[in-house]
Amino acid sequence: QWPFLRRGLPFWEENKKARIYLLGSLPAWFAGLLAIVSFGMRLTRDYFEEHRGWTRLNLNQTVFLERHVQTAGFLVLAWALHYFPFFFMGRVLYLHHYLPSFMFSAMLSACMLQYLDTFRGSPRMARIVAISISLATIIWFALYHPIAYGLPREIETMRSLKLFDSWDWP
């Protein structure tokens, strides 16, 4: 179900007001997924431009690109090695199955922001993206932390926070 959060993992007793629903952070997970996709697109575009002779890089840019490809490539490989073995499992997966791959995608997000800032010369865009992801993650946490931590909540409040019908809380 991860990273699209089609369903979380419920832990609760029917007669208690405190309910725990392991859900995760949709903005943080999508930022990681976007970083993986954008790295693949960036690598393809840069290879195409270099193959056609459209890019003229100085020594500093070449060194930066080589380091970036090594670092980001390692992070994508580590993400894939931690994600795909569990992707093909035919049983219920828990947070400890997804968390290692998420950590690598989060690091890749920072790596891609550095690429946008340093190489593409768009520090303003990099800041806008970083602030947007941060704000979305903070808002998500503010809305859903009572459910993740098992704090007492009214059922109507929980129902109002459901984004998908597949979320199986009351």
GROMACS .gro file of N, CA and C in nm:
model
  510
    1GLN      N    1   0.082  -0.120   0.000
    1GLN     CA    2   0.000   0.000   0.000
    1GLN      C    3   0.086   0.126   0.000
    2TRP      N    4   0.210   0.113   0.039
    2TRP     CA    5   0.299   0.226   0.046
    2TRP      C    6   0.360   0.246  -0.092
    3PRO      N    7   0.390   0.359  -0.138
    3PRO     CA    8   0.386   0.490  -0.074
    3PRO      C    9   0.258   0.568  -0.100
    4PHE      N   10   0.156   0.505  -0.152
    4PHE     CA   11   0.035   0.578  -0.189
    4PHE      C   12  -0.067   0.584  -0.077
    5LEU      N   13  -0.037   0.522   0.036
    5LEU     CA   14  -0.121   0.527   0.155
    5LEU      C   15  -0.265   0.487   0.129
    6ARG      N   16  -0.284   0.386   0.048
    6ARG     CA   17  -0.421   0.340   0.023
    6ARG      C   18  -0.482   0.280   0.147
    7ARG      N   19  -0.397   0.232   0.236
    7ARG     CA   20  -0.447   0.172   0.359
    7ARG      C   21  -0.339   0.180   0.463
    8GLY      N   22  -0.376   0.212   0.585
    8GLY     CA   23  -0.283   0.214   0.696
    8GLY      C   24  -0.297   0.086   0.777
    9LEU      N   25  -0.240   0.087   0.894
    9LEU     CA   26  -0.244  -0.029   0.981
    9LEU      C   27  -0.311   0.011   1.113
   10PRO      N   28  -0.432  -0.039   1.139
   10PRO     CA   29  -0.505   0.003   1.259
   10PRO      C   30  -0.468  -0.080   1.382
   11PHE      N   31  -0.457  -0.012   1.496
   11PHE     CA   32  -0.443  -0.075   1.627
   11PHE      C   33  -0.537  -0.003   1.721
   12TRP      N   34  -0.642  -0.069   1.767
   12TRP     CA   35  -0.730  -0.007   1.866
   12TRP      C   36  -0.824  -0.108   1.928
   13GLU      N   37  -0.886  -0.063   2.036
   13GLU     CA   38  -0.992  -0.140   2.098
   13GLU      C   39  -1.122  -0.068   2.068
   14GLU      N   40  -1.225  -0.142   2.041
   14GLU     CA   41  -1.352  -0.083   1.997
   14GLU      C   42  -1.412   0.015   2.098
   15ASN      N   43  -1.397  -0.013   2.227
   15ASN     CA   44  -1.463   0.072   2.326
   15ASN      C   45  -1.375   0.185   2.378
   16LYS      N   46  -1.258   0.204   2.325
   16LYS     CA   47  -1.171   0.312   2.369
   16LYS      C   48  -1.174   0.427   2.269
   17LYS      N   49  -1.149   0.549   2.320
   17LYS     CA   50  -1.145   0.665   2.231
   17LYS      C   51  -1.008   0.683   2.168
   18ALA      N   52  -0.906   0.627   2.231
   18ALA     CA   53  -0.772   0.640   2.176
   18ALA      C   54  -0.751   0.532   2.070
   19ARG      N   55  -0.719   0.574   1.951
   19ARG     CA   56  -0.696   0.482   1.841
   19ARG      C   57  -0.562   0.514   1.775
   20ILE      N   58  -0.492   0.410   1.735
   20ILE     CA   59  -0.365   0.428   1.665
   20ILE      C   60  -0.383   0.374   1.524
   21TYR      N   61  -0.341   0.454   1.428
   21TYR     CA   62  -0.349   0.412   1.288
   21TYR      C   63  -0.216   0.450   1.223
   22LEU      N   64  -0.133   0.350   1.195
   22LEU     CA   65  -0.003   0.377   1.133
   22LEU      C   66  -0.026   0.415   0.988
   23LEU      N   67   0.009   0.537   0.956
   23LEU     CA   68  -0.024   0.591   0.827
   23LEU      C   69   0.097   0.640   0.749
   24GLY      N   70   0.189   0.707   0.814
   24GLY     CA   71   0.302   0.764   0.745
   24GLY      C   72   0.271   0.906   0.699
   25SER      N   73   0.369   0.968   0.639
   25SER     CA   74   0.357   1.107   0.595
   25SER      C   75   0.353   1.111   0.442
   26LEU      N   76   0.236   1.136   0.391
   26LEU     CA   77   0.217   1.141   0.246
   26LEU      C   78   0.310   1.243   0.179
   27PRO      N   79   0.322   1.367   0.230
   27PRO     CA   80   0.413   1.462   0.163
   27PRO      C   81   0.559   1.416   0.163
   28ALA      N   82   0.604   1.360   0.273
   28ALA     CA   83   0.744   1.317   0.279
   28ALA      C   84   0.768   1.199   0.186
   29TRP      N   85   0.675   1.104   0.181
   29TRP     CA   86   0.694   0.989   0.094
   29TRP      C   87   0.684   1.027  -0.053
   30PHE      N   88   0.596   1.118  -0.086
   30PHE     CA   89   0.586   1.162  -0.226
   30PHE      C   90   0.708   1.244  -0.267
   31ALA      N   91   0.764   1.320  -0.173
   31ALA     CA   92   0.887   1.394  -0.205
   31ALA      C   93   1.000   1.298  -0.239
   32GLY      N   94   1.010   1.189  -0.164
   32GLY     CA   95   1.111   1.087  -0.195
   32GLY      C   96   1.087   1.020  -0.329
   33LEU      N   97   0.961   0.989  -0.356
   33LEU     CA   98   0.926   0.928  -0.483
   33LEU      C   99   0.954   1.024  -0.599
   34LEU      N  100   0.921   1.149  -0.581
   34LEU     CA  101   0.950   1.251  -0.682
   34LEU      C  102   1.100   1.265  -0.704
   35ALA      N  103   1.179   1.255  -0.598
   35ALA     CA  104   1.325   1.263  -0.612
   35ALA      C  105   1.378   1.148  -0.696
   36ILE      N  106   1.324   1.029  -0.676
   36ILE     CA  107   1.369   0.913  -0.754
   36ILE      C  108   1.336   0.931  -0.901
   37VAL      N  109   1.215   0.975  -0.928
   37VAL     CA  110   1.172   0.996  -1.068
   37VAL      C  111   1.253   1.110  -1.131
   38SER      N  112   1.271   1.220  -1.057
   38SER     CA  113   1.343   1.334  -1.115
   38SER      C  114   1.490   1.301  -1.138
   39PHE      N  115   1.549   1.215  -1.053
   39PHE     CA  116   1.688   1.175  -1.078
   39PHE      C  117   1.697   1.095  -1.208
   40GLY      N  118   1.604   1.005  -1.229
   40GLY     CA  119   1.604   0.929  -1.354
   40GLY      C  120   1.587   1.018  -1.475
   41MET      N  121   1.497   1.116  -1.465
   41MET     CA  122   1.476   1.209  -1.576
   41MET      C  123   1.598   1.297  -1.598
   42ARG      N  124   1.659   1.342  -1.488
   42ARG     CA  125   1.777   1.427  -1.496
   42ARG      C  126   1.892   1.352  -1.561
   43LEU      N  127   1.911   1.229  -1.521
   43LEU     CA  128   2.019   1.149  -1.576
   43LEU      C  129   1.998   1.126  -1.726
   44THR      N  130   1.875   1.096  -1.764
   44THR     CA  131   1.843   1.074  -1.905
   44THR      C  132   1.865   1.202  -1.986
   45ARG      N  133   1.815   1.314  -1.936
   45ARG     CA  134   1.831   1.442  -2.007
   45ARG      C  135   1.977   1.480  -2.021
   46ASP      N  136   2.053   1.471  -1.911
   46ASP     CA  137   2.194   1.509  -1.916
   46ASP      C  138   2.273   1.419  -2.011
   47TYR      N  139   2.243   1.288  -2.010
   47TYR     CA  140   2.311   1.198  -2.102
   47TYR      C  141   2.277   1.234  -2.248
   48PHE      N  142   2.151   1.263  -2.273
   48PHE     CA  143   2.109   1.299  -2.408
   48PHE      C  144   2.177   1.428  -2.454
   49GLU      N  145   2.180   1.530  -2.366
   49GLU     CA  146   2.243   1.657  -2.401
   49GLU      C  147   2.392   1.639  -2.425
   50GLU      N  148   2.458   1.559  -2.342
   50GLU     CA  149   2.601   1.537  -2.358
   50GLU      C  150   2.630   1.458  -2.485
   51HIS      N  151   2.548   1.359  -2.513
   51HIS     CA  152   2.565   1.277  -2.633
   51HIS      C  153   2.549   1.361  -2.760
   52ARG      N  154   2.457   1.456  -2.757
   52ARG     CA  155   2.434   1.543  -2.873
   52ARG      C  156   2.532   1.660  -2.880
   53GLY      N  157   2.610   1.678  -2.773
   53GLY     CA  158   2.706   1.789  -2.771
   53GLY      C  159   2.642   1.923  -2.741
   54TRP      N  160   2.528   1.923  -2.674
   54TRP     CA  161   2.459   2.047  -2.645
   54TRP      C  162   2.509   2.115  -2.517
   55THR      N  163   2.582   2.044  -2.435
   55THR     CA  164   2.627   2.102  -2.309
   55THR      C  165   2.775   2.134  -2.317
   56ARG      N  166   2.809   2.245  -2.262
   56ARG     CA  167   2.948   2.287  -2.249
   56ARG      C  168   2.971   2.308  -2.100
   57LEU      N  169   3.040   2.212  -2.039
   57LEU     CA  170   3.062   2.217  -1.895
   57LEU      C  171   3.205   2.256  -1.866
   58ASN      N  172   3.222   2.342  -1.762
   58ASN     CA  173   3.357   2.371  -1.717
   58ASN      C  174   3.400   2.261  -1.619
   59LEU      N  175   3.521   2.268  -1.571
   59LEU     CA  176   3.575   2.162  -1.486
   59LEU      C  177   3.497   2.148  -1.356
   60ASN      N  178   3.459   2.260  -1.293
   60ASN     CA  179   3.383   2.254  -1.168
   60ASN      C  180   3.248   2.187  -1.188
   61GLN      N  181   3.181   2.218  -1.297
   61GLN     CA  182   3.051   2.156  -1.324
   61GLN      C  183   3.066   2.007  -1.351
   62THR      N  184   3.170   1.970  -1.422
   62THR     CA  185   3.193   1.828  -1.450
   62THR      C  186   3.219   1.751  -1.322
   63VAL      N  187   3.302   1.806  -1.234
   63VAL     CA  188   3.332   1.740  -1.106
   63VAL      C  189   3.205   1.730  -1.023
   64PHE      N  190   3.126   1.838  -1.019
   64PHE     CA  191   3.002   1.835  -0.941
   64PHE      C  192   2.907   1.727  -0.995
   65LEU      N  193   2.891   1.723  -1.127
   65LEU     CA  194   2.801   1.623  -1.186
   65LEU      C  195   2.846   1.481  -1.158
   66GLU      N  196   2.978   1.456  -1.166
   66GLU     CA  197   3.028   1.322  -1.138
   66GLU      C  198   2.999   1.282  -0.994
   67ARG      N  199   3.024   1.373  -0.900
   67ARG     CA  200   2.994   1.344  -0.759
   67ARG      C  201   2.845   1.327  -0.737
   68HIS      N  202   2.767   1.409  -0.801
   68HIS     CA  203   2.622   1.401  -0.783
   68HIS      C  204   2.568   1.268  -0.835
   69VAL      N  205   2.614   1.226  -0.951
   69VAL     CA  206   2.569   1.099  -1.007
   69VAL      C  207   2.612   0.983  -0.918
   70GLN      N  208   2.733   0.988  -0.865
   70GLN     CA  209   2.779   0.882  -0.776
   70GLN      C  210   2.694   0.878  -0.648
   71THR      N  211   2.672   0.993  -0.587
   71THR     CA  212   2.597   0.998  -0.462
   71THR      C  213   2.451   0.961  -0.485
   72ALA      N  214   2.387   1.028  -0.580
   72ALA     CA  215   2.246   1.002  -0.605
   72ALA      C  216   2.225   0.861  -0.659
   73GLY      N  217   2.315   0.814  -0.742
   73GLY     CA  218   2.304   0.678  -0.794
   73GLY      C  219   2.313   0.575  -0.682
   74PHE      N  220   2.405   0.599  -0.588
   74PHE     CA  221   2.415   0.509  -0.472
   74PHE      C  222   2.286   0.510  -0.392
   75LEU      N  223   2.228   0.628  -0.371
   75LEU     CA  224   2.105   0.638  -0.292
   75LEU      C  225   1.988   0.569  -0.363
   76VAL      N  226   1.980   0.583  -0.494
   76VAL     CA  227   1.873   0.515  -0.569
   76VAL      C  228   1.893   0.364  -0.563
   77LEU      N  229   2.016   0.319  -0.578
   77LEU     CA  230   2.043   0.175  -0.569
   77LEU      C  231   2.009   0.122  -0.429
   78ALA      N  232   2.048   0.195  -0.326
   78ALA     CA  233   2.017   0.153  -0.189
   78ALA      C  234   1.866   0.151  -0.167
   79TRP      N  235   1.796   0.252  -0.219
   79TRP     CA  236   1.650   0.255  -0.209
   79TRP      C  237   1.590   0.130  -0.274
   80ALA      N  238   1.634   0.100  -0.395
   80ALA     CA  239   1.580  -0.014  -0.469
   80ALA      C  240   1.610  -0.146  -0.397
   81LEU      N  241   1.730  -0.160  -0.342
   81LEU     CA  242   1.766  -0.282  -0.272
   81LEU      C  243   1.687  -0.301  -0.143
   82HIS      N  244   1.641  -0.191  -0.084
   82HIS     CA  245   1.561  -0.200   0.038
   82HIS      C  246   1.412  -0.204   0.010
   83TYR      N  247   1.370  -0.160  -0.107
   83TYR     CA  248   1.227  -0.154  -0.137
   83TYR      C  249   1.177  -0.278  -0.212
   84PHE      N  250   1.243  -0.315  -0.318
   84PHE     CA  251   1.190  -0.418  -0.406
   84PHE      C  252   1.178  -0.558  -0.345
   85PRO      N  253   1.266  -0.601  -0.257
   85PRO     CA  254   1.243  -0.733  -0.197
   85PRO      C  255   1.108  -0.742  -0.124
   86PHE      N  256   1.067  -0.633  -0.061
   86PHE     CA  257   0.940  -0.633   0.012
   86PHE      C  258   0.822  -0.606  -0.081
   87PHE      N  259   0.848  -0.540  -0.192
   87PHE     CA  260   0.742  -0.508  -0.287
   87PHE      C  261   0.678  -0.635  -0.341
   88PHE      N  262   0.758  -0.737  -0.357
   88PHE     CA  263   0.708  -0.861  -0.416
   88PHE      C  264   0.656  -0.960  -0.312
   89MET      N  265   0.658  -0.923  -0.186
   89MET     CA  266   0.606  -1.013  -0.082
   89MET      C  267   0.455  -1.016  -0.087
   90GLY      N  268   0.400  -1.133  -0.063
   90GLY     CA  269   0.255  -1.146  -0.067
   90GLY      C  270   0.193  -1.149   0.070
   91ARG      N  271   0.245  -1.069   0.163
   91ARG     CA  272   0.189  -1.065   0.298
   91ARG      C  273   0.181  -0.922   0.345
   92VAL      N  274   0.124  -0.902   0.461
   92VAL     CA  275   0.111  -0.769   0.518
   92VAL      C  276   0.250  -0.715   0.551
   93LEU      N  277   0.276  -0.593   0.508
   93LEU     CA  278   0.404  -0.531   0.535
   93LEU      C  279   0.386  -0.420   0.638
   94TYR      N  280   0.483  -0.406   0.724
   94TYR     CA  281   0.477  -0.308   0.832
   94TYR      C  282   0.578  -0.198   0.806
   95LEU      N  283   0.580  -0.101   0.896
   95LEU     CA  284   0.665   0.016   0.879
   95LEU      C  285   0.812  -0.023   0.867
   96HIS      N  286   0.857  -0.122   0.942
   96HIS     CA  287   0.999  -0.157   0.936
   96HIS      C  288   1.038  -0.215   0.800
   97HIS      N  289   0.942  -0.252   0.718
   97HIS     CA  290   0.974  -0.295   0.582
   97HIS      C  291   1.000  -0.174   0.491
   98TYR      N  292   0.933  -0.065   0.517
   98TYR     CA  293   0.940   0.051   0.429
   98TYR      C  294   1.039   0.158   0.475
   99LEU      N  295   1.062   0.166   0.605
   99LEU     CA  296   1.141   0.276   0.659
   99LEU      C  297   1.283   0.285   0.605
  100PRO      N  298   1.357   0.175   0.591
  100PRO     CA  299   1.492   0.189   0.535
  100PRO      C  300   1.492   0.249   0.394
  101SER      N  301   1.402   0.205   0.309
  101SER     CA  302   1.399   0.261   0.174
  101SER      C  303   1.355   0.407   0.177
  102PHE      N  304   1.265   0.442   0.269
  102PHE     CA  305   1.225   0.582   0.280
  102PHE      C  306   1.342   0.671   0.320
  103MET      N  307   1.427   0.622   0.408
  103MET     CA  308   1.542   0.703   0.451
  103MET      C  309   1.633   0.736   0.332
  104PHE      N  310   1.653   0.640   0.245
  104PHE     CA  311   1.736   0.665   0.127
  104PHE      C  312   1.668   0.762   0.030
  105SER      N  313   1.536   0.752   0.016
  105SER     CA  314   1.466   0.846  -0.073
  105SER      C  315   1.465   0.987  -0.013
  106ALA      N  316   1.461   0.998   0.120
  106ALA     CA  317   1.468   1.130   0.183
  106ALA      C  318   1.606   1.194   0.160
  107MET      N  319   1.711   1.113   0.172
  107MET     CA  320   1.845   1.165   0.143
  107MET      C  321   1.859   1.204  -0.004
  108LEU      N  322   1.796   1.127  -0.090
  108LEU     CA  323   1.799   1.160  -0.233
  108LEU      C  324   1.725   1.291  -0.260
  109SER      N  325   1.620   1.318  -0.186
  109SER     CA  326   1.548   1.446  -0.200
  109SER      C  327   1.643   1.562  -0.173
  110ALA      N  328   1.721   1.551  -0.067
  110ALA     CA  329   1.818   1.657  -0.037
  110ALA      C  330   1.924   1.667  -0.145
  111CYS      N  331   1.966   1.554  -0.197
  111CYS     CA  332   2.066   1.552  -0.304
  111CYS      C  333   2.012   1.621  -0.430
  112MET      N  334   1.887   1.596  -0.463
  112MET     CA  335   1.827   1.659  -0.580
  112MET      C  336   1.806   1.809  -0.559
  113LEU      N  337   1.775   1.850  -0.437
  113LEU     CA  338   1.765   1.993  -0.408
  113LEU      C  339   1.901   2.061  -0.423
  114GLN      N  340   2.007   1.992  -0.382
  114GLN     CA  341   2.141   2.047  -0.400
  114GLN      C  342   2.173   2.061  -0.549
  115TYR      N  343   2.134   1.963  -0.628
  115TYR     CA  344   2.156   1.970  -0.773
  115TYR      C  345   2.082   2.090  -0.832
  116LEU      N  346   1.957   2.108  -0.791
  116LEU     CA  347   1.879   2.221  -0.841
  116LEU      C  348   1.941   2.353  -0.799
  117ASP      N  349   1.991   2.359  -0.677
  117ASP     CA  350   2.050   2.481  -0.625
  117ASP      C  351   2.185   2.510  -0.688
  118THR      N  352   2.274   2.414  -0.688
  118THR     CA  353   2.412   2.437  -0.729
  118THR      C  354   2.433   2.429  -0.880
  119PHE      N  355   2.389   2.322  -0.940
  119PHE     CA  356   2.421   2.302  -1.081
  119PHE      C  357   2.328   2.379  -1.173
  120ARG      N  358   2.201   2.372  -1.149
  120ARG     CA  359   2.104   2.439  -1.236
  120ARG      C  360   2.093   2.588  -1.205
  121GLY      N  361   2.156   2.632  -1.099
  121GLY     CA  362   2.158   2.774  -1.066
  121GLY      C  363   2.021   2.829  -1.029
  122SER      N  364   1.942   2.748  -0.960
  122SER     CA  365   1.809   2.790  -0.919
  122SER      C  366   1.794   2.781  -0.767
  123PRO      N  367   1.873   2.860  -0.693
  123PRO     CA  368   1.861   2.851  -0.548
  123PRO      C  369   1.723   2.893  -0.499
  124ARG      N  370   1.662   2.986  -0.568
  124ARG     CA  371   1.528   3.029  -0.529
  124ARG      C  372   1.426   2.915  -0.544
  125MET      N  373   1.433   2.844  -0.657
  125MET     CA  374   1.343   2.731  -0.679
  125MET      C  375   1.369   2.620  -0.579
  126ALA      N  376   1.497   2.594  -0.549
  126ALA     CA  377   1.532   2.491  -0.451
  126ALA      C  378   1.474   2.526  -0.314
  127ARG      N  379   1.482   2.652  -0.277
  127ARG     CA  380   1.424   2.695  -0.147
  127ARG      C  381   1.272   2.683  -0.148
  128ILE      N  382   1.209   2.719  -0.257
  128ILE     CA  383   1.063   2.708  -0.267
  128ILE      C  384   1.019   2.563  -0.253
  129VAL      N  385   1.090   2.474  -0.322
  129VAL     CA  386   1.055   2.331  -0.314
  129VAL      C  387   1.078   2.279  -0.172
  130ALA      N  388   1.192   2.313  -0.112
  130ALA     CA  389   1.222   2.267   0.024
  130ALA      C  390   1.121   2.320   0.125
  131ILE      N  391   1.085   2.446   0.114
  131ILE     CA  392   0.987   2.505   0.207
  131ILE      C  393   0.850   2.443   0.185
  132SER      N  394   0.814   2.419   0.060
  132SER     CA  395   0.683   2.357   0.031
  132SER      C  396   0.674   2.217   0.090
  133ILE      N  397   0.777   2.138   0.072
  133ILE     CA  398   0.778   2.002   0.128
  133ILE      C  399   0.773   2.008   0.280
  134SER      N  400   0.852   2.098   0.337
  134SER     CA  401   0.854   2.111   0.483
  134SER      C  402   0.719   2.153   0.538
  135LEU      N  403   0.657   2.253   0.476
  135LEU     CA  404   0.526   2.299   0.523
  135LEU      C  405   0.419   2.191   0.508
  136ALA      N  406   0.420   2.121   0.395
  136ALA     CA  407   0.322   2.015   0.375
  136ALA      C  408   0.341   1.904   0.479
  137THR      N  409   0.465   1.872   0.511
  137THR     CA  410   0.492   1.768   0.611
  137THR      C  411   0.450   1.814   0.749
  138ILE      N  412   0.473   1.939   0.782
  138ILE     CA  413   0.432   1.992   0.913
  138ILE      C  414   0.280   1.994   0.924
  139ILE      N  415   0.213   2.036   0.819
  139ILE     CA  416   0.065   2.037   0.821
  139ILE      C  417   0.011   1.895   0.834
  140TRP      N  418   0.070   1.802   0.760
  140TRP     CA  419   0.027   1.662   0.770
  140TRP      C  420   0.044   1.612   0.913
  141PHE      N  421   0.159   1.643   0.973
  141PHE     CA  422   0.183   1.600   1.110
  141PHE      C  423   0.082   1.663   1.205
  142ALA      N  424   0.055   1.791   1.188
  142ALA     CA  425  -0.040   1.859   1.277
  142ALA      C  426  -0.179   1.796   1.268
  143LEU      N  427  -0.219   1.755   1.151
  143LEU     CA  428  -0.351   1.694   1.134
  143LEU      C  429  -0.358   1.550   1.185
  144TYR      N  430  -0.255   1.472   1.159
  144TYR     CA  431  -0.263   1.328   1.181
  144TYR      C  432  -0.184   1.275   1.301
  145HIS      N  433  -0.111   1.361   1.373
  145HIS     CA  434  -0.034   1.308   1.486
  145HIS      C  435  -0.118   1.247   1.597
  146PRO      N  436  -0.239   1.295   1.626
  146PRO     CA  437  -0.318   1.227   1.730
  146PRO      C  438  -0.352   1.083   1.694
  147ILE      N  439  -0.371   1.056   1.567
  147ILE     CA  440  -0.404   0.920   1.524
  147ILE      C  441  -0.278   0.833   1.529
  148ALA      N  442  -0.165   0.888   1.490
  148ALA     CA  443  -0.040   0.811   1.491
  148ALA      C  444   0.008   0.781   1.632
  149TYR      N  445  -0.019   0.873   1.726
  149TYR     CA  446   0.027   0.855   1.864
  149TYR      C  447  -0.080   0.798   1.956
  150GLY      N  448  -0.198   0.774   1.907
  150GLY     CA  449  -0.302   0.715   1.988
  150GLY      C  450  -0.363   0.809   2.089
  151LEU      N  451  -0.368   0.937   2.058
  151LEU     CA  452  -0.431   1.033   2.148
  151LEU      C  453  -0.583   1.026   2.133
  152PRO      N  454  -0.656   1.051   2.240
  152PRO     CA  455  -0.803   1.042   2.231
  152PRO      C  456  -0.857   1.142   2.129
  153ARG      N  457  -0.947   1.094   2.046
  153ARG     CA  458  -1.013   1.177   1.944
  153ARG      C  459  -1.154   1.129   1.926
  154GLU      N  460  -1.240   1.222   1.894
  154GLU     CA  461  -1.378   1.186   1.864
  154GLU      C  462  -1.382   1.115   1.728
  155ILE      N  463  -1.474   1.022   1.715
  155ILE     CA  464  -1.486   0.945   1.591
  155ILE      C  465  -1.520   1.036   1.474
  156GLU      N  466  -1.603   1.138   1.497
  156GLU     CA  467  -1.640   1.230   1.388
  156GLU      C  468  -1.517   1.307   1.337
  157THR      N  469  -1.429   1.343   1.429
  157THR     CA  470  -1.306   1.413   1.389
  157THR      C  471  -1.219   1.320   1.305
  158MET      N  472  -1.209   1.194   1.347
  158MET     CA  473  -1.130   1.098   1.270
  158MET      C  474  -1.190   1.077   1.131
  159ARG      N  475  -1.321   1.067   1.125
  159ARG     CA  476  -1.386   1.047   0.994
  159ARG      C  477  -1.363   1.165   0.901
  160SER      N  478  -1.359   1.285   0.958
  160SER     CA  479  -1.338   1.403   0.874
  160SER      C  480  -1.197   1.408   0.816
  161LEU      N  481  -1.104   1.336   0.876
  161LEU     CA  482  -0.966   1.336   0.828
  161LEU      C  483  -0.937   1.226   0.725
  162LYS      N  484  -1.033   1.142   0.698
  162LYS     CA  485  -1.012   1.035   0.600
  162LYS      C  486  -0.998   1.094   0.460
  163LEU      N  487  -0.887   1.065   0.397
  163LEU     CA  488  -0.868   1.109   0.259
  163LEU      C  489  -0.919   1.006   0.159
  164PHE      N  490  -0.909   0.878   0.196
  164PHE     CA  491  -0.947   0.770   0.107
  164PHE      C  492  -1.048   0.679   0.176
  165ASP      N  493  -1.139   0.625   0.101
  165ASP     CA  494  -1.236   0.531   0.156
  165ASP      C  495  -1.169   0.402   0.203
  166SER      N  496  -1.053   0.371   0.149
  166SER     CA  497  -0.984   0.248   0.186
  166SER      C  498  -0.922   0.255   0.327
  167TRP      N  499  -0.913   0.375   0.385
  167TRP     CA  500  -0.864   0.386   0.521
  167TRP      C  501  -0.973   0.330   0.613
  168ASP      N  502  -0.938   0.228   0.686
  168ASP     CA  503  -1.040   0.156   0.762
  168ASP      C  504  -1.045   0.193   0.910
  169TRP      N  505  -1.054   0.319   0.936
  169TRP     CA  506  -1.082   0.357   1.073
  169TRP      C  507  -1.229   0.394   1.081
  170PRO      N  508  -1.284   0.394   1.202
  170PRO     CA  509  -1.431   0.412   1.216
  170PRO      C  510  -1.484   0.537   1.151
   0.00000   0.00000   0.00000
